[in-house]
């Protein structure tokens, strides 16, 4: 992580406390010595540890007894208690997912150690504040929103605001070179009301994401196809073996991008009977036996090994590929149109935690 994070350094061992309307009081142990914080919570009766690393106190009526015990355990283990000015991120993430079109899920992740946060950098496909924050600010937790079909988004609390959130895209399924990619969509700043944020994501962010992904796929396939055409046009018999090897290598790398581009194009464009025959033939070429034809469902799943390719397959692509490129250019998603958003009634306020006789550090509002 960059030295710029030093200006935003958090304690070595910290427990961030946030209220949740559904869970109660959520305690998140973070820091380079997060195990000290985790231990302090484990020895405090009343908290239950979840698989994602957070601890939950469901019975808020027990806070007058539990919080002094937690404060004592924190002092013993050299842990700082911090009260978040926000409600628990998981509440916002799940409400946001519920109001997005289609079927979305939300999963909270804790980056207790700063190194875990750094692991996210190559997985992001973002040209805005999410990538900037994950690389240069300390972000102790986030939430991954997924539609189950390959689209994954990272939601974090805006590090410069006590109310706003940031949403950015995870890496596209067929690519692994995402850092500072010129096609990456710009992250969105979301308001505090999740239902209003869902409208913004559905009408602005997701269309921009789809357009960026289509353009990136199209550019990758066009570049690979152009190189294959150059090799074919060279016609040098003395380099035939070298060019044959280069051609099959290029096609192996091009194939997963072209398969995804074909799937997206066919869902957007109705081809005529003759073109449909060619596109069907391409589907078989780009999705050979042994592959599902479906994109990698998650950036957290390793990509499949590239399938071998033959000179005959390269020749078939050179014959049929231009038709896919023609239809893919026609199938470009339209640019999102921004406009006034209808006013939505604010949701009910999160459950307030009862007062407890313990002093905790509060995150500053900015």
XYZ file of C-alpha atoms in Angstrom, residues 74-206:
133
model
C -9.928 -3.983 24.951
C -7.654 -2.278 27.484
C -6.101 -5.601 28.428
C -5.343 -6.435 24.798
C -4.290 -2.900 23.746
C -7.266 -2.443 21.429
C -8.955 0.843 20.469
C -12.770 0.902 20.362
C -14.231 3.038 17.578
C -17.913 3.931 17.152
C -18.817 4.311 13.489
C -21.116 7.229 12.607
C -22.833 4.934 10.093
C -25.012 1.908 10.409
C -23.478 -1.445 9.499
C -22.374 -1.619 5.849
C -24.101 -4.982 5.432
C -27.528 -3.408 5.985
C -26.959 -0.868 3.214
C -25.441 -3.457 0.869
C -28.312 -5.912 1.241
C -30.957 -3.221 0.757
C -29.107 -1.963 -2.314
C -28.942 -5.478 -3.771
C -32.641 -6.044 -3.070
C -33.662 -3.012 -5.137
C -31.400 -3.623 -8.150
C -32.983 -5.130 -11.275
C -32.593 -8.891 -11.484
C -31.289 -11.093 -8.695
C -28.349 -9.717 -6.748
C -26.609 -10.876 -3.597
C -24.417 -8.920 -1.190
C -21.585 -10.335 0.889
C -19.580 -8.345 3.450
C -15.831 -8.892 3.509
C -13.443 -7.786 6.239
C -9.922 -6.725 5.261
C -8.674 -6.957 8.811
C -5.006 -6.781 7.847
C -3.934 -4.051 5.374
C -2.303 -6.695 3.165
C -5.706 -8.258 2.551
C -6.887 -4.933 1.169
C -3.914 -4.800 -1.195
C -4.980 -8.145 -2.653
C -8.006 -6.353 -4.099
C -6.065 -3.955 -6.335
C -5.535 -6.318 -9.309
C -9.145 -7.499 -9.018
C -10.638 -4.040 -9.557
C -11.669 -2.642 -12.923
C -12.253 0.968 -12.009
C -11.039 4.396 -13.091
C -12.460 6.394 -10.204
C -12.466 6.771 -6.449
C -12.875 3.103 -5.542
C -9.518 2.171 -7.071
C -7.960 5.296 -5.558
C -9.332 4.496 -2.101
C -8.389 0.813 -2.166
C -4.842 1.648 -3.222
C -4.142 4.710 -1.064
C -6.609 4.765 1.854
C -7.229 2.267 4.645
C -10.530 0.518 3.865
C -11.118 -2.107 6.579
C -14.175 -3.752 5.011
C -16.407 -3.740 1.955
C -19.264 -5.635 0.334
C -19.295 -7.536 -2.947
C -22.525 -7.328 -4.951
C -23.009 -10.076 -7.540
C -25.707 -10.842 -10.090
C -24.584 -14.477 -10.397
C -23.806 -14.062 -14.103
C -20.320 -12.586 -13.954
C -20.999 -8.994 -12.886
C -19.466 -8.175 -9.497
C -19.280 -4.772 -7.854
C -17.357 -3.588 -4.805
C -19.171 -1.321 -2.339
C -17.221 0.609 0.293
C -17.877 3.494 2.628
C -16.687 6.778 1.164
C -13.483 7.592 3.103
C -14.126 11.327 2.733
C -17.747 11.387 3.872
C -19.697 10.080 6.847
C -22.785 9.383 4.711
C -21.827 8.613 1.098
C -20.703 5.285 -0.386
C -18.555 4.305 -3.360
C -19.320 1.578 -5.898
C -16.873 0.223 -8.455
C -16.543 -2.770 -10.749
C -14.576 -5.927 -10.195
C -12.491 -7.359 -13.005
C -14.347 -8.581 -16.093
C -14.429 -12.359 -16.358
C -12.192 -12.890 -19.405
C -9.503 -10.342 -18.536
C -6.661 -10.359 -16.026
C -4.891 -7.066 -16.878
C -7.216 -4.604 -15.189
C -4.949 -2.109 -13.407
C -5.387 1.364 -14.933
C -7.148 -0.132 -17.929
C -8.339 2.656 -20.280
C -11.776 1.071 -20.721
C -12.493 0.821 -16.985
C -15.748 2.497 -15.918
C -15.680 5.286 -13.383
C -16.919 4.433 -9.911
C -20.139 5.929 -8.591
C -20.694 7.981 -5.446
C -23.912 6.763 -3.850
C -26.226 8.569 -1.414
C -27.061 7.357 2.068
C -30.520 6.067 1.083
C -30.040 2.630 -0.454
C -33.243 2.689 -2.533
C -32.222 5.969 -4.155
C -28.735 4.560 -4.694
C -30.216 1.483 -6.397
C -32.013 3.721 -8.875
C -28.749 5.506 -9.653
C -26.906 2.213 -10.121
C -29.626 0.754 -12.341
C -30.074 3.788 -14.588
C -26.542 5.176 -14.716
C -23.787 2.948 -13.405
C -24.778 -0.456 -14.791
